[in-house]
Amino acid sequence: MQDVLRAGLAGLGTVGASVVRLIARHENDLAVRCGRPMRVAAVSARSRDKDRGIDISSMAWFDDPVALATSDDIDVFVELIGGDSGPAEDAVRAALKAGKHVVTANKALLAKHGVELARLAEENGASLNFEAAVAGGIPIVKVMRESLAGNAINRVYGILNGTCNYILTQMEQEQRSFAECLAEAQRLGYAEADPTFDIEGNDTAHKLAILTSLAFGTEIDDGSIYIEGISSITLADIEAADELGYRIKLLGVAQRTETGIEQRVHPTMVPKSSAIARIDGVLNAIAVDADFVGEIVLVGPGAGGEATASSVVGDMADLGRGLSVPVLGRPAGELEPYRRARMRLHEGGYYIRLEVYDRPGAFARIATRMAEKQISLESIVQRRDEAPNGAGKPTPVILITYETTEAAIREAMEQIADENVIAAAPQVIRIEKMV
Amino acid sequence: MQDVLRAGLAGLGTVGASVVRLIARHENDLAVRCGRPMRVAAVSARSRDKDRGIDISSMAWFDDPVALATSDDIDVFVELIGGDSGPAEDAVRAALKAGKHVVTANKALLAKHGVELARLAEENGASLNFEAAVAGGIPIVKVMRESLAGNAINRVYGILNGTCNYILTQMEQEQRSFAECLAEAQRLGYAEADPTFDIEGNDTAHKLAILTSLAFGTEIDDGSIYIEGISSITLADIEAADELGYRIKLLGVAQRTETGIEQRVHPTMVPKSSAIARIDGVLNAIAVDADFVGEIVLVGPGAGGEATASSVVGDMADLGRGLSVPVLGRPAGELEPYRRARMRLHEGGYYIRLEVYDRPGAFARIATRMAEKQISLESIVQRRDEAPNGAGKPTPVILITYETTEAAIREAMEQIADENVIAAAPQVIRIEKMV
């Protein structure tokens, strides 16, 4: 049996404590599977004395994560601090420069500095594993980086944020407003006190940026992602989606097109019959469309200490076994520059909800503006309240378009807004085609 | 860049031809990902001249797969012949003995000789990869062997045979009989002319035997699997399942219990709300329940030349990258003997359909026999035909039990049969608990 794999673990929050517990509980099995024992040799965190329900007395303590990262007494540095700069970044860089393997759950760091860190790892003969950075316990990084190596990927998309999915599921199931469901999510600990980062799609975008690179062999570009969050979704949209055979999910989508690669995060109409439509609550799910395998879908917990620890330790076990794969699936120098497909060129169907003033000719004007942009309508639903409208009170009209372009939709919406026939900004939600 | 990875490919059926096509199409990407080119250097098949739509003119030809397997001109032997003995077995053994890495899609061979082949691979410093042997394009082997290394697995279950799932889906959607849907599956090429191996559960059992070993670190024991096929499933069962909130799927289930490990293949009532219930047609799906990750589910194509080729080439790419993992996730000498949990001790809920003679006291006798075995009933549905029964014509009665044991159910059914109150053998379908 080989020498012990000595891990230095920085960050003892929920995930860090779960990693310590996992390794203690499965010490023997891990040793058998890896052919060598695995041990948390040293730790670093903000407070040494906080009760985390784990025994760290046998582990060396470091106040400074950078000192831990470069310690001669560790082989692997496990970064669970978080953040795309500061101590997390400093420590990861220091570890790689010292030739230490790194395991991290830090999506923000990867999204911002992934290519540079990949280069640093290669230059120093170190591995950088980050299964936990995308979709928590779901092993999507390894599946894309290794299992699907024989495929050209056409599209990868998924539910990558459990907070948003919980809120959308609750809105649908409980018929409650976005604000009420957000408050409930906060009460249950599924959403932060400041939920902006989750509900406005930024968290999904970080994960998507990483998936895009793995899928298409391109450099990570998290600044080129089209992002819309879920805060504008209303119960009216959820109900209309249901009637029309859809559900609304916040998706991250990366897709190869003729002009480049689209990266987009937005609320999306997904057909009820699709696998993705049926993912409820805090679960995550990722679908990969590839030329040989067709479509595969992975579903599981996208967050949580224990599930994330499963991915962290899986990465550590790979290192224990001596497995090493280029950080982003190919050498950093072989990554192609990311070529952005402009959102205006996006092609797809659209759901549009308009609050139309109940005046003669109003709908004719809308239809004319759509027709001028060559937008064909697959269905039109005009929903009157059961009580008769007051004079001039707007009526909701739902349009589903056939495939058209984002540019056509945006121009049509601008012109319709100028017609003075609608009482509020149009609600536009993209429809995603699925198997 | 390292030397070319030279593959010798035995078997040029649908999968073999797809592997040749895949490697030709993605030659450059594979070289970048693996850090070395990958080439099919030599092939062997029954007929040299058959038109397979692929160009094999640059590849050396071997009439004898064993000669190919041991050729000095190959580094990896790819076995796509099939069968648990004969040339497939001979060639795989010969390759491993010669220290060649092996990639195979052969579930029957693995199920029967997996442990012995694992030992042979270790003794000769070779790898044996078999992603394609379980669930075609779904990368479940790698996920269990590597990604979930940090977990103790409690249960693995799934839809592992697309033929059966197609037939059950068609029965439900088209309201047609088993025989009609089987004939349709045969017409479409989803079922063999002799469908026994698929519909009686043997194919599922082979795959389950392999998954069990990966999940629990035990030796493969494909002779200890409880197997029931789907040929006894009727439209009456499918309709009753639907009314009661279930769907019927042929599952393979391996589960740790207090007395050992259950391995069972049988038609199963799965709650409609579960991910597995929603897998339609020829798709496969596998769920893994583990202590840290919770439940993850993988869905995708379980068969087909291209999807299977994706897994074969993924395995080859791992070898190209120099990745090597113990064949069954741990050294063969560290596999524990498989300890069978007897089926009579299985605990769970049951669906029971009885054809009860319409006589006074008939149902009382049934209820009494069940009560004597401590079987509690969760629901009872007595379904009369719309037309009045003729005298003595049996009435279908559906019982759903709370959790009980297989032994109790079998004994109760025997006693009920002795009561002369039922017109046909009871239909008994196990209910599987799911997240």
GROMACS .gro file of C-alpha atoms in nm, chain A residues 18 21-22 25-26 29-30 32-33 131 137-139 142-143 145-152 214-215 278 280 283 291-301 306-307 309-311 313-314 317-318 321 323-326 329-331 334, chain B residues 18 21-22 25-26 29-30 32-33 131 137-139 142-143 145-152 214-215 278 280 283 291-301 306-307 309-311 313-314 317-318 321 323-326 329-331 334:
model
  114
   18SER     CA    1  -1.905   1.706   0.625
   21ARG     CA    2  -1.702   1.340   0.891
   22LEU     CA    3  -1.712   1.148   0.562
   25ARG     CA    4  -1.668   0.737   0.864
   26HIS     CA    5  -1.538   0.572   0.546
   29ASP     CA    6  -1.335   0.174   0.244
   30LEU     CA    7  -1.154   0.475   0.103
   32VAL     CA    8  -0.927  -0.007  -0.001
   33ARG     CA    9  -1.064   0.183  -0.301
  131GLU     CA   10  -1.662   1.835  -0.909
  137GLY     CA   11  -2.342   1.611  -0.549
  138ILE     CA   12  -2.409   1.546  -0.918
  139PRO     CA   13  -2.091   1.416  -1.085
  142LYS     CA   14  -1.632   1.406  -1.435
  143VAL     CA   15  -1.899   1.285  -1.675
  145ARG     CA   16  -1.450   1.576  -1.864
  146GLU     CA   17  -1.403   1.200  -1.892
  147SER     CA   18  -1.704   0.983  -1.973
  148LEU     CA   19  -1.822   1.188  -2.273
  149ALA     CA   20  -1.471   1.240  -2.417
  150GLY     CA   21  -1.582   1.064  -2.736
  151ASN     CA   22  -1.863   1.309  -2.809
  152ALA     CA   23  -1.907   1.647  -2.969
  214LEU     CA   24  -1.605   2.156  -2.049
  215ALA     CA   25  -1.865   2.104  -2.320
  278ARG     CA   26  -4.022   1.721  -1.356
  280ASP     CA   27  -3.902   1.975  -0.824
  283LEU     CA   28  -3.292   1.936  -0.678
  291ASP     CA   29  -2.362   1.358  -3.116
  292PHE     CA   30  -2.297   0.996  -3.021
  293VAL     CA   31  -2.458   0.942  -2.683
  294GLY     CA   32  -2.772   1.142  -2.766
  295GLU     CA   33  -2.916   1.297  -2.452
  296ILE     CA   34  -2.824   1.201  -2.100
  297VAL     CA   35  -2.968   1.362  -1.789
  298LEU     CA   36  -2.825   1.364  -1.438
  299VAL     CA   37  -3.045   1.451  -1.141
  300GLY     CA   38  -2.949   1.498  -0.779
  301PRO     CA   39  -2.884   1.732  -0.490
  306GLU     CA   40  -2.314   1.603   0.275
  307ALA     CA   41  -2.389   1.588  -0.098
  309ALA     CA   42  -1.875   1.647   0.049
  310SER     CA   43  -1.946   1.340  -0.165
  311SER     CA   44  -1.809   1.528  -0.467
  313VAL     CA   45  -1.407   1.331  -0.150
  314GLY     CA   46  -1.469   1.173  -0.492
  317ALA     CA   47  -1.016   0.966  -0.415
  318ASP     CA   48  -0.922   1.022  -0.779
  321ARG     CA   49  -0.566   0.667  -0.704
  323LEU     CA   50  -0.576   0.973  -1.169
  324SER     CA   51  -0.499   1.298  -1.341
  325VAL     CA   52  -0.695   1.466  -1.620
  326PRO     CA   53  -0.640   1.808  -1.777
  329GLY     CA   54  -1.069   1.831  -2.016
  330ARG     CA   55  -0.788   1.936  -2.250
  331PRO     CA   56  -0.458   2.118  -2.197
  334GLU     CA   57  -0.557   2.381  -2.644
  453SER     CA   58  -2.003   0.304  -3.457
  456ARG     CA   59  -1.693   0.596  -3.711
  457LEU     CA   60  -1.666   0.785  -3.382
  460ARG     CA   61  -1.495   1.168  -3.678
  461HIS     CA   62  -1.340   1.290  -3.353
  464ASP     CA   63  -1.048   1.616  -3.039
  465LEU     CA   64  -0.964   1.278  -2.892
  467VAL     CA   65  -0.619   1.677  -2.774
  468ARG     CA   66  -0.818   1.536  -2.483
  566GLU     CA   67  -1.881   0.121  -1.915
  572GLY     CA   68  -2.453   0.526  -2.307
  573ILE     CA   69  -2.518   0.609  -1.939
  574PRO     CA   70  -2.184   0.646  -1.756
  577LYS     CA   71  -1.758   0.530  -1.386
  578VAL     CA   72  -1.993   0.722  -1.157
  580ARG     CA   73  -1.652   0.318  -0.949
  581GLU     CA   74  -1.504   0.665  -0.916
  582SER     CA   75  -1.736   0.959  -0.848
  583LEU     CA   76  -1.919   0.796  -0.557
  584ALA     CA   77  -1.606   0.651  -0.395
  585GLY     CA   78  -1.678   0.853  -0.082
  586ASN     CA   79  -2.019   0.697  -0.022
  587ALA     CA   80  -2.164   0.386   0.133
  649LEU     CA   81  -1.971  -0.193  -0.776
  650ALA     CA   82  -2.221  -0.069  -0.517
  713ARG     CA   83  -4.134   0.897  -1.578
  715ASP     CA   84  -4.067   0.616  -2.107
  718LEU     CA   85  -3.463   0.483  -2.222
  726ASP     CA   86  -2.526   0.791   0.260
  727PHE     CA   87  -2.359   1.120   0.170
  728VAL     CA   88  -2.482   1.216  -0.175
  729GLY     CA   89  -2.841   1.113  -0.109
  730GLU     CA   90  -3.008   1.001  -0.429
  731ILE     CA   91  -2.876   1.066  -0.776
  732VAL     CA   92  -3.045   0.950  -1.095
  733LEU     CA   93  -2.891   0.905  -1.438
  734VAL     CA   94  -3.111   0.881  -1.747
  735GLY     CA   95  -3.015   0.807  -2.105
  736PRO     CA   96  -3.005   0.561  -2.392
  741GLU     CA   97  -2.385   0.519  -3.128
  742ALA     CA   98  -2.471   0.559  -2.759
  744ALA     CA   99  -1.987   0.356  -2.881
  745SER     CA  100  -1.978   0.672  -2.669
  746SER     CA  101  -1.915   0.457  -2.361
  748VAL     CA  102  -1.459   0.530  -2.657
  749GLY     CA  103  -1.490   0.701  -2.317
  752ALA     CA  104  -0.995   0.771  -2.372
  753ASP     CA  105  -0.938   0.694  -2.003
  756ARG     CA  106  -0.495   0.936  -2.060
  758LEU     CA  107  -0.612   0.647  -1.597
  759SER     CA  108  -0.638   0.314  -1.425
  760VAL     CA  109  -0.884   0.209  -1.157
  761PRO     CA  110  -0.936  -0.133  -0.999
  764GLY     CA  111  -1.367  -0.033  -0.780
  765ARG     CA  112  -1.138  -0.210  -0.536
  766PRO     CA  113  -0.868  -0.477  -0.573
  769GLU     CA  114  -1.059  -0.698  -0.133
   0.00000   0.00000   0.00000
